[in-house]
Amino acid sequence: FVAHDIKNLVSQLSILARNAERHADKPAFRADMVDTLQSSVGKMNDLLARLSQHNRARHNAPVAVDISEVVMKSAYAKRLIYPIDAELQPGLMAMADPSRVETIINHLVQNGIEATSDGSSIRVHARRTDGGVAISVTDRGSGMSEAFIANQLFKPFDSTKDGGFGIGAYEARTLAQSMGGQLRVESRIGKGTTFTLWLPMAGAQVDNSPMGEADRKS
């Protein structure tokens, strides 16, 4: 997991460096670039802590958090790297660990970026659903077959990408389940992919159908 997260950070910083060659003369870009670099340093320090033999890598217990704020933080961090369209309802309170949610969203957005070759934006949409909050990340990239989703997508260390680790989707689903949530995927070859993270709503009674009837039909 740490190696995969480092790979993602290196990829993002490489894109940032290329963009800086074209836009470094703009004061607004430089200010945003400093924020992005500081955020990347913080993530690297977290990864070093996870590697430490004295660190047990325990997650914080889920608490009531404003999911829109957490998701917007992830989208904002990538604004200099790739176009992101975010549509977030205010006051989406879910039981979650913000750091785990941020990691999941980062994985899903990065997957969308890597699957998209025409520069089309990644759409992030958060909304209420039956008993919880659903955060969807949609790209218009290459898409995946049903067979790949069923047999390979969530299989660790099995990747079709050059230099890929094959654990991004696996880690995202594992983190979602560790918070009592779920991760599902819908995809069509040549049309794109939507990953949806479902988390229990703060203070809500959660049933055994967390995606909700409407979501299952979508």
CSV table of C-alpha atoms in Angstrom, one decimal, residues 1-2 5 42-60 97 99:
chain,number,residue,atom,x,y,z
A,1,PHE,CA,0.0,0.0,0.0
A,2,VAL,CA,2.8,2.4,0.9
A,5,ASP,CA,0.8,5.6,-2.6
A,42,GLY,CA,2.5,15.9,4.7
A,43,LYS,CA,1.4,12.8,2.8
A,44,MET,CA,5.0,11.6,2.5
A,45,ASN,CA,5.6,12.1,6.2
A,46,ASP,CA,2.5,10.0,6.9
A,47,LEU,CA,3.8,7.3,4.6
A,48,LEU,CA,7.2,7.3,6.5
A,49,ALA,CA,5.3,6.9,9.8
A,50,ARG,CA,3.5,3.9,8.4
A,51,LEU,CA,6.8,2.4,7.5
A,52,SER,CA,8.2,2.9,10.9
A,53,GLN,CA,8.7,-0.2,13.0
A,54,HIS,CA,7.3,1.7,16.0
A,55,ASN,CA,4.1,2.6,14.1
A,56,ARG,CA,1.2,0.1,14.3
A,57,ALA,CA,-0.7,1.8,11.5
A,58,ARG,CA,-3.9,2.0,13.4
A,59,HIS,CA,-6.7,4.0,11.9
A,60,ASN,CA,-8.7,6.6,13.8
A,97,ASP,CA,-12.3,8.5,9.2
A,99,SER,CA,-7.9,10.3,6.3
